[in-house]
Amino acid sequence: MSAIMPSVGGIPLKYISLIVLAVQNSCLIIVMALAQGPGRKVFYSSTAVFINELVKLVVCTAMTIRQTIQETGRFYPQDFLNEVFGGDAWKLAIPAMLYAIQNNLQYVASHALDPSTFQVTYQLKILTTALFSVMLLNRSLPALKWMSLVMLTAGIALVSVEESNNRHGSKQSTADQGADGALTGLLQEEQRKAAIASAPSNDRPEVFVGLLAVLVACLLSGLAGVYFEKILKNTQASIWLRNIQLSFFSLPFSLLAVYLKDGEGVTEQGFFAGYDMLVIAAIACQSAGGLIVAVVVKYADNILKGFATSISIVISAIASVALFGSKIGSIFLLGTTLVLGATYLYSLPDKPVVKYVDLGSQLDSFHAEEGRMGSPHQGSNDSLTTPTSNGPSVRLDRIRGP
């Protein structure tokens, strides 16, 4: 028997979390665009990633302590540490490592590929997520849902390309990265341009290397997301505790990224160089997003998360018309149509599976078994009488099952 879905005001938490995630991602894209506007000081995105994971760790720790006190009336630090680092806590190190590798591959890919090519190919993570959902979670997706996922991939790729062109390739949307602490991509495009400008042209990685990097990043994105979903859905531990473990294992990778990518700049200008209220708002928004994603993965799934984040990109693109003077072209309209159409198709209920029972074969087997054991004596208590009729006999060879 399946567990009862938690609800708020009669609305399942599954749908509430998806709506909140779409709104949060839309706000995040807008806040990041404002934080990186013309004339603003550049801050180091790697430090923002570290702060993001640290904030999630602190918030989830506070919520876990509060929940423990409410349930037991007491709190022992040693018991808390045993719960965080004991048992199967090591499993969370796997998605943390996969996300770290994925983020680094994104930098390689964005360096080697032009923004449009990167935007299009990186949307393949939608399909890899569905593929790993089938493989690791034994989820069955009918042909109609696969078609809707292909439509979503194509639609969001077109929308992303249009947005990239409108903003002159200066920003990469990170609304779809969710649980992996995706602020790594806040200034990805700026770093890509800086790297190209400072390096000789023959040092730029070949396009093949970029394509290979983005394809592997898509695979790791799907694998990490589905693996995290499997852990959340097959555990008695709270979402807060699992986020503590994920953030704890992510922090070393985030700190290493600060050293490798921005170590020199951080040493000279400081860890919080360029920070202001907009940057702090972006970090807070992304930290909240990480917690929302965990709820979505727990009560919905990664595929639905992909739809929510894709819709949020469309919403933010429409909002950018008023905020940044972006123009909506035919490519954007086509992409939006595909995204909305894919969302509708995926929401359609699956057709019921019709089972057929070969009643004729079952009757033949029954009569054969009856003949082998011998017919019962007429009139005995255990007799099996078959009414006879001069009318035509009717045999049902197949019967529809429920």
PDB file of C-alpha atoms in Angstrom, residues 104-381:
ATOM      1  CA  ASN A 104      33.621  21.292 -14.120  1.00  0.00           C
ATOM      2  CA  LEU A 105      32.644  19.658 -17.406  1.00  0.00           C
ATOM      3  CA  GLN A 106      30.206  22.514 -17.973  1.00  0.00           C
ATOM      4  CA  TYR A 107      33.106  24.970 -17.803  1.00  0.00           C
ATOM      5  CA  VAL A 108      35.068  22.917 -20.333  1.00  0.00           C
ATOM      6  CA  ALA A 109      32.058  22.692 -22.641  1.00  0.00           C
ATOM      7  CA  SER A 110      31.170  26.394 -22.411  1.00  0.00           C
ATOM      8  CA  HIS A 111      34.804  27.248 -23.184  1.00  0.00           C
ATOM      9  CA  ALA A 112      34.922  25.062 -26.277  1.00  0.00           C
ATOM     10  CA  LEU A 113      31.432  25.659 -27.685  1.00  0.00           C
ATOM     11  CA  ASP A 114      29.578  28.755 -28.746  1.00  0.00           C
ATOM     12  CA  PRO A 115      26.670  29.674 -26.420  1.00  0.00           C
ATOM     13  CA  SER A 116      23.923  28.469 -28.763  1.00  0.00           C
ATOM     14  CA  THR A 117      25.494  25.041 -29.274  1.00  0.00           C
ATOM     15  CA  PHE A 118      26.051  24.666 -25.549  1.00  0.00           C
ATOM     16  CA  GLN A 119      22.462  25.689 -24.740  1.00  0.00           C
ATOM     17  CA  VAL A 120      20.986  23.194 -27.191  1.00  0.00           C
ATOM     18  CA  THR A 121      23.156  20.202 -26.340  1.00  0.00           C
ATOM     19  CA  TYR A 122      22.907  20.714 -22.580  1.00  0.00           C
ATOM     20  CA  GLN A 123      19.138  20.264 -22.752  1.00  0.00           C
ATOM     21  CA  LEU A 124      19.771  16.567 -23.424  1.00  0.00           C
ATOM     22  CA  LYS A 125      19.895  16.216 -19.632  1.00  0.00           C
ATOM     23  CA  ILE A 126      16.084  16.082 -19.767  1.00  0.00           C
ATOM     24  CA  LEU A 127      16.266  12.840 -21.733  1.00  0.00           C
ATOM     25  CA  THR A 128      19.138  11.373 -19.703  1.00  0.00           C
ATOM     26  CA  THR A 129      17.133  12.009 -16.529  1.00  0.00           C
ATOM     27  CA  ALA A 130      14.197  10.078 -17.981  1.00  0.00           C
ATOM     28  CA  LEU A 131      16.522   7.286 -19.101  1.00  0.00           C
ATOM     29  CA  PHE A 132      18.061   6.861 -15.653  1.00  0.00           C
ATOM     30  CA  SER A 133      14.595   7.027 -14.083  1.00  0.00           C
ATOM     31  CA  VAL A 134      13.632   3.986 -16.133  1.00  0.00           C
ATOM     32  CA  MET A 135      16.888   2.168 -15.367  1.00  0.00           C
ATOM     33  CA  LEU A 136      17.330   2.913 -11.653  1.00  0.00           C
ATOM     34  CA  LEU A 137      13.751   3.408 -10.469  1.00  0.00           C
ATOM     35  CA  ASN A 138      12.074   0.795 -12.689  1.00  0.00           C
ATOM     36  CA  ARG A 139       9.770   3.518 -13.953  1.00  0.00           C
ATOM     37  CA  SER A 140       7.721   2.794 -17.063  1.00  0.00           C
ATOM     38  CA  LEU A 141       7.268   5.574 -19.609  1.00  0.00           C
ATOM     39  CA  PRO A 142       4.864   4.971 -22.507  1.00  0.00           C
ATOM     40  CA  ALA A 143       5.608   6.248 -25.993  1.00  0.00           C
ATOM     41  CA  LEU A 144       3.473   9.376 -25.523  1.00  0.00           C
ATOM     42  CA  LYS A 145       5.536  10.495 -22.516  1.00  0.00           C
ATOM     43  CA  TRP A 146       8.800   9.880 -24.366  1.00  0.00           C
ATOM     44  CA  MET A 147       7.464  12.004 -27.232  1.00  0.00           C
ATOM     45  CA  SER A 148       6.559  14.777 -24.787  1.00  0.00           C
ATOM     46  CA  LEU A 149      10.069  14.680 -23.320  1.00  0.00           C
ATOM     47  CA  VAL A 150      11.605  15.020 -26.787  1.00  0.00           C
ATOM     48  CA  MET A 151       9.271  17.973 -27.437  1.00  0.00           C
ATOM     49  CA  LEU A 152      10.283  19.541 -24.115  1.00  0.00           C
ATOM     50  CA  THR A 153      13.969  19.134 -24.935  1.00  0.00           C
ATOM     51  CA  ALA A 154      13.540  20.786 -28.326  1.00  0.00           C
ATOM     52  CA  GLY A 155      11.302  23.535 -26.963  1.00  0.00           C
ATOM     53  CA  ILE A 156      13.502  24.585 -24.076  1.00  0.00           C
ATOM     54  CA  ALA A 157      16.551  24.461 -26.378  1.00  0.00           C
ATOM     55  CA  LEU A 158      14.879  26.949 -28.731  1.00  0.00           C
ATOM     56  CA  VAL A 159      13.834  29.213 -25.856  1.00  0.00           C
ATOM     57  CA  SER A 160      17.358  29.100 -24.411  1.00  0.00           C
ATOM     58  CA  VAL A 161      18.939  29.951 -27.755  1.00  0.00           C
ATOM     59  CA  GLU A 162      16.581  32.917 -28.178  1.00  0.00           C
ATOM     60  CA  GLU A 163      17.398  34.160 -24.683  1.00  0.00           C
ATOM     61  CA  SER A 164      21.114  33.686 -25.305  1.00  0.00           C
ATOM     62  CA  ASN A 165      20.876  35.761 -28.474  1.00  0.00           C
ATOM     63  CA  ASN A 166      18.784  38.464 -26.768  1.00  0.00           C
ATOM     64  CA  ARG A 167      21.337  38.878 -24.021  1.00  0.00           C
ATOM     65  CA  HIS A 168      24.265  38.707 -26.437  1.00  0.00           C
ATOM     66  CA  GLY A 169      25.446  35.447 -24.974  1.00  0.00           C
ATOM     67  CA  SER A 170      26.352  37.111 -21.703  1.00  0.00           C
ATOM     68  CA  LYS A 171      24.407  34.919 -19.333  1.00  0.00           C
ATOM     69  CA  GLN A 172      23.657  31.240 -18.875  1.00  0.00           C
ATOM     70  CA  SER A 173      20.473  30.311 -17.127  1.00  0.00           C
ATOM     71  CA  THR A 174      21.057  28.008 -14.165  1.00  0.00           C
ATOM     72  CA  ALA A 175      17.445  27.529 -13.093  1.00  0.00           C
ATOM     73  CA  ASP A 176      17.500  23.840 -14.061  1.00  0.00           C
ATOM     74  CA  GLN A 177      20.357  22.738 -11.870  1.00  0.00           C
ATOM     75  CA  GLY A 178      18.410  22.486  -8.646  1.00  0.00           C
ATOM     76  CA  ALA A 179      19.932  20.239  -6.019  1.00  0.00           C
ATOM     77  CA  ASP A 180      23.500  20.409  -7.322  1.00  0.00           C
ATOM     78  CA  GLY A 181      24.152  23.920  -5.987  1.00  0.00           C
ATOM     79  CA  ALA A 182      23.968  25.458  -9.446  1.00  0.00           C
ATOM     80  CA  LEU A 183      25.329  28.899  -8.652  1.00  0.00           C
ATOM     81  CA  THR A 184      28.504  27.574 -10.251  1.00  0.00           C
ATOM     82  CA  GLY A 185      27.068  28.845 -13.507  1.00  0.00           C
ATOM     83  CA  LEU A 186      26.217  32.392 -12.437  1.00  0.00           C
ATOM     84  CA  LEU A 187      29.142  33.910 -14.330  1.00  0.00           C
ATOM     85  CA  GLN A 188      29.938  30.952 -16.543  1.00  0.00           C
ATOM     86  CA  GLU A 189      29.653  32.885 -19.782  1.00  0.00           C
ATOM     87  CA  GLU A 190      31.756  35.777 -18.486  1.00  0.00           C
ATOM     88  CA  GLN A 191      34.470  33.319 -17.467  1.00  0.00           C
ATOM     89  CA  ARG A 192      34.258  31.640 -20.859  1.00  0.00           C
ATOM     90  CA  LYS A 193      34.795  34.953 -22.670  1.00  0.00           C
ATOM     91  CA  ALA A 194      37.611  35.945 -20.322  1.00  0.00           C
ATOM     92  CA  ALA A 195      39.362  32.625 -20.865  1.00  0.00           C
ATOM     93  CA  ILE A 196      39.075  32.948 -24.655  1.00  0.00           C
ATOM     94  CA  ALA A 197      40.351  36.532 -24.578  1.00  0.00           C
ATOM     95  CA  SER A 198      43.346  35.719 -22.407  1.00  0.00           C
ATOM     96  CA  ALA A 199      44.434  32.547 -24.219  1.00  0.00           C
ATOM     97  CA  PRO A 200      45.871  32.136 -27.719  1.00  0.00           C
ATOM     98  CA  SER A 201      43.288  30.982 -30.242  1.00  0.00           C
ATOM     99  CA  ASN A 202      45.076  27.678 -30.848  1.00  0.00           C
ATOM    100  CA  ASP A 203      44.792  26.850 -27.134  1.00  0.00           C
ATOM    101  CA  ARG A 204      41.030  26.740 -27.277  1.00  0.00           C
ATOM    102  CA  PRO A 205      39.721  23.179 -26.914  1.00  0.00           C
ATOM    103  CA  GLU A 206      38.351  21.629 -30.059  1.00  0.00           C
ATOM    104  CA  VAL A 207      34.630  21.500 -30.619  1.00  0.00           C
ATOM    105  CA  PHE A 208      34.716  17.707 -30.306  1.00  0.00           C
ATOM    106  CA  VAL A 209      36.095  18.025 -26.785  1.00  0.00           C
ATOM    107  CA  GLY A 210      33.322  20.467 -25.901  1.00  0.00           C
ATOM    108  CA  LEU A 211      30.610  18.220 -27.290  1.00  0.00           C
ATOM    109  CA  LEU A 212      32.020  15.230 -25.436  1.00  0.00           C
ATOM    110  CA  ALA A 213      32.188  17.246 -22.216  1.00  0.00           C
ATOM    111  CA  VAL A 214      28.592  18.456 -22.460  1.00  0.00           C
ATOM    112  CA  LEU A 215      27.300  14.959 -23.281  1.00  0.00           C
ATOM    113  CA  VAL A 216      29.074  13.481 -20.253  1.00  0.00           C
ATOM    114  CA  ALA A 217      27.772  16.386 -18.138  1.00  0.00           C
ATOM    115  CA  CYS A 218      24.227  15.545 -19.276  1.00  0.00           C
ATOM    116  CA  LEU A 219      24.705  11.913 -18.309  1.00  0.00           C
ATOM    117  CA  LEU A 220      26.092  12.849 -14.891  1.00  0.00           C
ATOM    118  CA  SER A 221      23.265  15.341 -14.337  1.00  0.00           C
ATOM    119  CA  GLY A 222      20.641  12.671 -14.970  1.00  0.00           C
ATOM    120  CA  LEU A 223      22.470  10.022 -12.949  1.00  0.00           C
ATOM    121  CA  ALA A 224      23.093  12.278  -9.946  1.00  0.00           C
ATOM    122  CA  GLY A 225      19.527  13.582  -9.878  1.00  0.00           C
ATOM    123  CA  VAL A 226      17.897  10.151 -10.135  1.00  0.00           C
ATOM    124  CA  TYR A 227      20.335   8.623  -7.645  1.00  0.00           C
ATOM    125  CA  PHE A 228      19.478  11.371  -5.148  1.00  0.00           C
ATOM    126  CA  GLU A 229      15.777  10.740  -5.805  1.00  0.00           C
ATOM    127  CA  LYS A 230      16.240   7.027  -5.133  1.00  0.00           C
ATOM    128  CA  ILE A 231      17.943   7.759  -1.815  1.00  0.00           C
ATOM    129  CA  LEU A 232      15.189  10.155  -0.725  1.00  0.00           C
ATOM    130  CA  LYS A 233      12.359   7.796  -1.643  1.00  0.00           C
ATOM    131  CA  ASN A 234      13.924   4.698  -0.098  1.00  0.00           C
ATOM    132  CA  THR A 235      14.821   6.112   3.276  1.00  0.00           C
ATOM    133  CA  GLN A 236      13.233   6.780   6.643  1.00  0.00           C
ATOM    134  CA  ALA A 237      15.507   9.786   7.207  1.00  0.00           C
ATOM    135  CA  SER A 238      13.994  13.255   6.854  1.00  0.00           C
ATOM    136  CA  ILE A 239      14.595  15.528   3.879  1.00  0.00           C
ATOM    137  CA  TRP A 240      16.422  17.910   6.228  1.00  0.00           C
ATOM    138  CA  LEU A 241      18.876  15.226   7.280  1.00  0.00           C
ATOM    139  CA  ARG A 242      19.553  14.137   3.702  1.00  0.00           C
ATOM    140  CA  ASN A 243      20.227  17.747   2.703  1.00  0.00           C
ATOM    141  CA  ILE A 244      22.670  18.088   5.602  1.00  0.00           C
ATOM    142  CA  GLN A 245      24.574  15.083   4.301  1.00  0.00           C
ATOM    143  CA  LEU A 246      24.519  16.275   0.680  1.00  0.00           C
ATOM    144  CA  SER A 247      25.679  19.790   1.610  1.00  0.00           C
ATOM    145  CA  PHE A 248      28.388  18.437   3.915  1.00  0.00           C
ATOM    146  CA  PHE A 249      29.876  16.293   1.157  1.00  0.00           C
ATOM    147  CA  SER A 250      29.512  19.116  -1.381  1.00  0.00           C
ATOM    148  CA  LEU A 251      31.416  21.684   0.684  1.00  0.00           C
ATOM    149  CA  PRO A 252      34.918  20.221   0.069  1.00  0.00           C
ATOM    150  CA  PHE A 253      34.299  20.188  -3.687  1.00  0.00           C
ATOM    151  CA  SER A 254      33.008  23.780  -3.535  1.00  0.00           C
ATOM    152  CA  LEU A 255      36.036  24.941  -1.554  1.00  0.00           C
ATOM    153  CA  LEU A 256      38.352  23.208  -4.009  1.00  0.00           C
ATOM    154  CA  ALA A 257      36.601  25.041  -6.854  1.00  0.00           C
ATOM    155  CA  VAL A 258      37.241  28.376  -5.114  1.00  0.00           C
ATOM    156  CA  TYR A 259      40.953  27.571  -4.929  1.00  0.00           C
ATOM    157  CA  LEU A 260      41.318  26.259  -8.489  1.00  0.00           C
ATOM    158  CA  LYS A 261      39.125  28.777 -10.318  1.00  0.00           C
ATOM    159  CA  ASP A 262      39.345  32.003  -8.339  1.00  0.00           C
ATOM    160  CA  GLY A 263      42.092  31.420  -5.782  1.00  0.00           C
ATOM    161  CA  GLU A 264      44.311  34.253  -6.971  1.00  0.00           C
ATOM    162  CA  GLY A 265      41.469  36.773  -7.206  1.00  0.00           C
ATOM    163  CA  VAL A 266      40.053  35.785  -3.813  1.00  0.00           C
ATOM    164  CA  THR A 267      43.504  36.172  -2.240  1.00  0.00           C
ATOM    165  CA  GLU A 268      43.926  39.661  -3.681  1.00  0.00           C
ATOM    166  CA  GLN A 269      40.393  41.074  -3.386  1.00  0.00           C
ATOM    167  CA  GLY A 270      38.822  39.007  -0.645  1.00  0.00           C
ATOM    168  CA  PHE A 271      36.314  36.178  -0.446  1.00  0.00           C
ATOM    169  CA  PHE A 272      33.304  38.508  -0.576  1.00  0.00           C
ATOM    170  CA  ALA A 273      34.541  40.856  -3.303  1.00  0.00           C
ATOM    171  CA  GLY A 274      31.647  42.331  -5.275  1.00  0.00           C
ATOM    172  CA  TYR A 275      28.975  41.166  -2.830  1.00  0.00           C
ATOM    173  CA  ASP A 276      25.944  43.365  -2.241  1.00  0.00           C
ATOM    174  CA  MET A 277      22.250  42.899  -1.484  1.00  0.00           C
ATOM    175  CA  LEU A 278      21.452  41.595  -4.966  1.00  0.00           C
ATOM    176  CA  VAL A 279      24.171  38.957  -4.757  1.00  0.00           C
ATOM    177  CA  ILE A 280      23.002  37.990  -1.280  1.00  0.00           C
ATOM    178  CA  ALA A 281      19.433  37.747  -2.622  1.00  0.00           C
ATOM    179  CA  ALA A 282      20.612  35.467  -5.439  1.00  0.00           C
ATOM    180  CA  ILE A 283      22.398  33.196  -2.962  1.00  0.00           C
ATOM    181  CA  ALA A 284      19.359  33.101  -0.672  1.00  0.00           C
ATOM    182  CA  CYS A 285      17.093  32.322  -3.614  1.00  0.00           C
ATOM    183  CA  GLN A 286      19.338  29.513  -4.811  1.00  0.00           C
ATOM    184  CA  SER A 287      19.643  28.068  -1.302  1.00  0.00           C
ATOM    185  CA  ALA A 288      15.853  28.003  -1.035  1.00  0.00           C
ATOM    186  CA  GLY A 289      15.757  26.352  -4.440  1.00  0.00           C
ATOM    187  CA  GLY A 290      17.972  23.531  -3.255  1.00  0.00           C
ATOM    188  CA  LEU A 291      15.550  22.775  -0.427  1.00  0.00           C
ATOM    189  CA  ILE A 292      12.523  23.017  -2.719  1.00  0.00           C
ATOM    190  CA  VAL A 293      14.133  20.628  -5.187  1.00  0.00           C
ATOM    191  CA  ALA A 294      14.581  18.068  -2.418  1.00  0.00           C
ATOM    192  CA  VAL A 295      10.835  18.256  -1.677  1.00  0.00           C
ATOM    193  CA  VAL A 296      10.013  17.922  -5.383  1.00  0.00           C
ATOM    194  CA  VAL A 297      12.297  14.914  -5.772  1.00  0.00           C
ATOM    195  CA  LYS A 298      10.865  13.317  -2.633  1.00  0.00           C
ATOM    196  CA  TYR A 299       7.177  13.705  -3.474  1.00  0.00           C
ATOM    197  CA  ALA A 300       7.249  14.088  -7.276  1.00  0.00           C
ATOM    198  CA  ASP A 301      10.240  13.100  -9.425  1.00  0.00           C
ATOM    199  CA  ASN A 302      13.138  14.474 -11.453  1.00  0.00           C
ATOM    200  CA  ILE A 303      11.186  14.367 -14.700  1.00  0.00           C
ATOM    201  CA  LEU A 304       8.458  16.633 -13.329  1.00  0.00           C
ATOM    202  CA  LYS A 305      11.201  18.827 -11.896  1.00  0.00           C
ATOM    203  CA  GLY A 306      12.503  19.225 -15.441  1.00  0.00           C
ATOM    204  CA  PHE A 307       9.091  20.408 -16.607  1.00  0.00           C
ATOM    205  CA  ALA A 308       8.815  22.897 -13.731  1.00  0.00           C
ATOM    206  CA  THR A 309      12.234  24.407 -14.391  1.00  0.00           C
ATOM    207  CA  SER A 310      11.619  24.524 -18.140  1.00  0.00           C
ATOM    208  CA  ILE A 311       8.394  26.444 -17.611  1.00  0.00           C
ATOM    209  CA  SER A 312      10.248  28.800 -15.268  1.00  0.00           C
ATOM    210  CA  ILE A 313      12.721  29.620 -18.040  1.00  0.00           C
ATOM    211  CA  VAL A 314       9.816  30.561 -20.300  1.00  0.00           C
ATOM    212  CA  ILE A 315       8.278  32.717 -17.540  1.00  0.00           C
ATOM    213  CA  SER A 316      11.565  34.509 -16.857  1.00  0.00           C
ATOM    214  CA  ALA A 317      12.100  35.090 -20.575  1.00  0.00           C
ATOM    215  CA  ILE A 318       8.699  36.756 -20.832  1.00  0.00           C
ATOM    216  CA  ALA A 319       9.486  38.849 -17.735  1.00  0.00           C
ATOM    217  CA  SER A 320      12.784  39.935 -19.297  1.00  0.00           C
ATOM    218  CA  VAL A 321      10.824  41.714 -22.031  1.00  0.00           C
ATOM    219  CA  ALA A 322       9.654  44.281 -19.476  1.00  0.00           C
ATOM    220  CA  LEU A 323      12.790  44.292 -17.319  1.00  0.00           C
ATOM    221  CA  PHE A 324      15.594  44.155 -19.880  1.00  0.00           C
ATOM    222  CA  GLY A 325      13.966  45.085 -23.169  1.00  0.00           C
ATOM    223  CA  SER A 326      14.318  41.608 -24.657  1.00  0.00           C
ATOM    224  CA  LYS A 327      12.406  40.820 -27.820  1.00  0.00           C
ATOM    225  CA  ILE A 328      10.206  37.805 -28.388  1.00  0.00           C
ATOM    226  CA  GLY A 329      10.820  36.309 -31.809  1.00  0.00           C
ATOM    227  CA  SER A 330       9.435  33.410 -33.788  1.00  0.00           C
ATOM    228  CA  ILE A 331      12.022  31.004 -32.339  1.00  0.00           C
ATOM    229  CA  PHE A 332      10.881  31.825 -28.815  1.00  0.00           C
ATOM    230  CA  LEU A 333       7.209  31.412 -29.728  1.00  0.00           C
ATOM    231  CA  LEU A 334       7.905  28.043 -31.344  1.00  0.00           C
ATOM    232  CA  GLY A 335       9.923  26.898 -28.335  1.00  0.00           C
ATOM    233  CA  THR A 336       7.234  28.057 -25.898  1.00  0.00           C
ATOM    234  CA  THR A 337       4.570  26.229 -27.895  1.00  0.00           C
ATOM    235  CA  LEU A 338       6.608  23.027 -27.761  1.00  0.00           C
ATOM    236  CA  VAL A 339       7.183  23.380 -23.997  1.00  0.00           C
ATOM    237  CA  LEU A 340       3.492  23.949 -23.259  1.00  0.00           C
ATOM    238  CA  GLY A 341       2.453  21.191 -25.641  1.00  0.00           C
ATOM    239  CA  ALA A 342       4.915  18.780 -24.057  1.00  0.00           C
ATOM    240  CA  THR A 343       3.631  19.660 -20.596  1.00  0.00           C
ATOM    241  CA  TYR A 344       0.060  18.947 -21.690  1.00  0.00           C
ATOM    242  CA  LEU A 345       0.955  15.621 -23.320  1.00  0.00           C
ATOM    243  CA  TYR A 346       2.944  14.458 -20.312  1.00  0.00           C
ATOM    244  CA  SER A 347       0.039  15.290 -17.986  1.00  0.00           C
ATOM    245  CA  LEU A 348      -2.367  13.063 -19.896  1.00  0.00           C
ATOM    246  CA  PRO A 349      -3.237   9.856 -18.025  1.00  0.00           C
ATOM    247  CA  ASP A 350      -1.717   6.666 -19.343  1.00  0.00           C
ATOM    248  CA  LYS A 351      -4.021   4.444 -21.353  1.00  0.00           C
ATOM    249  CA  PRO A 352      -5.211   1.469 -19.280  1.00  0.00           C
ATOM    250  CA  VAL A 353      -3.488  -1.768 -20.161  1.00  0.00           C
ATOM    251  CA  VAL A 354      -5.990  -4.312 -21.528  1.00  0.00           C
ATOM    252  CA  LYS A 355      -5.188  -7.863 -20.501  1.00  0.00           C
ATOM    253  CA  TYR A 356      -6.493 -10.797 -22.489  1.00  0.00           C
ATOM    254  CA  VAL A 357      -7.116 -14.202 -20.981  1.00  0.00           C
ATOM    255  CA  ASP A 358      -7.235 -17.199 -23.295  1.00  0.00           C
ATOM    256  CA  LEU A 359     -10.314 -18.812 -21.770  1.00  0.00           C
ATOM    257  CA  GLY A 360     -10.350 -21.570 -24.385  1.00  0.00           C
ATOM    258  CA  SER A 361      -6.886 -22.781 -23.425  1.00  0.00           C
ATOM    259  CA  GLN A 362      -7.779 -22.678 -19.737  1.00  0.00           C
ATOM    260  CA  LEU A 363     -10.935 -24.764 -20.344  1.00  0.00           C
ATOM    261  CA  ASP A 364      -8.969 -27.278 -22.406  1.00  0.00           C
ATOM    262  CA  SER A 365      -6.429 -27.609 -19.589  1.00  0.00           C
ATOM    263  CA  PHE A 366      -9.231 -28.019 -17.052  1.00  0.00           C
ATOM    264  CA  HIS A 367     -10.948 -30.780 -19.048  1.00  0.00           C
ATOM    265  CA  ALA A 368      -7.644 -32.545 -19.638  1.00  0.00           C
ATOM    266  CA  GLU A 369      -6.908 -32.525 -15.918  1.00  0.00           C
ATOM    267  CA  GLU A 370     -10.471 -33.715 -15.217  1.00  0.00           C
ATOM    268  CA  GLY A 371     -10.026 -36.631 -17.626  1.00  0.00           C
ATOM    269  CA  ARG A 372      -6.722 -37.615 -16.078  1.00  0.00           C
ATOM    270  CA  MET A 373      -8.176 -37.727 -12.569  1.00  0.00           C
ATOM    271  CA  GLY A 374     -11.398 -39.435 -13.663  1.00  0.00           C
ATOM    272  CA  SER A 375     -14.914 -38.083 -13.867  1.00  0.00           C
ATOM    273  CA  PRO A 376     -16.840 -37.838 -10.574  1.00  0.00           C
ATOM    274  CA  HIS A 377     -19.704 -40.235  -9.942  1.00  0.00           C
ATOM    275  CA  GLN A 378     -23.087 -38.914 -10.836  1.00  0.00           C
ATOM    276  CA  GLY A 379     -25.028 -37.871  -7.777  1.00  0.00           C
ATOM    277  CA  SER A 380     -22.100 -37.732  -5.339  1.00  0.00           C
ATOM    278  CA  ASN A 381     -21.629 -34.707  -3.162  1.00  0.00           C
TER     279      ASN A 381
END
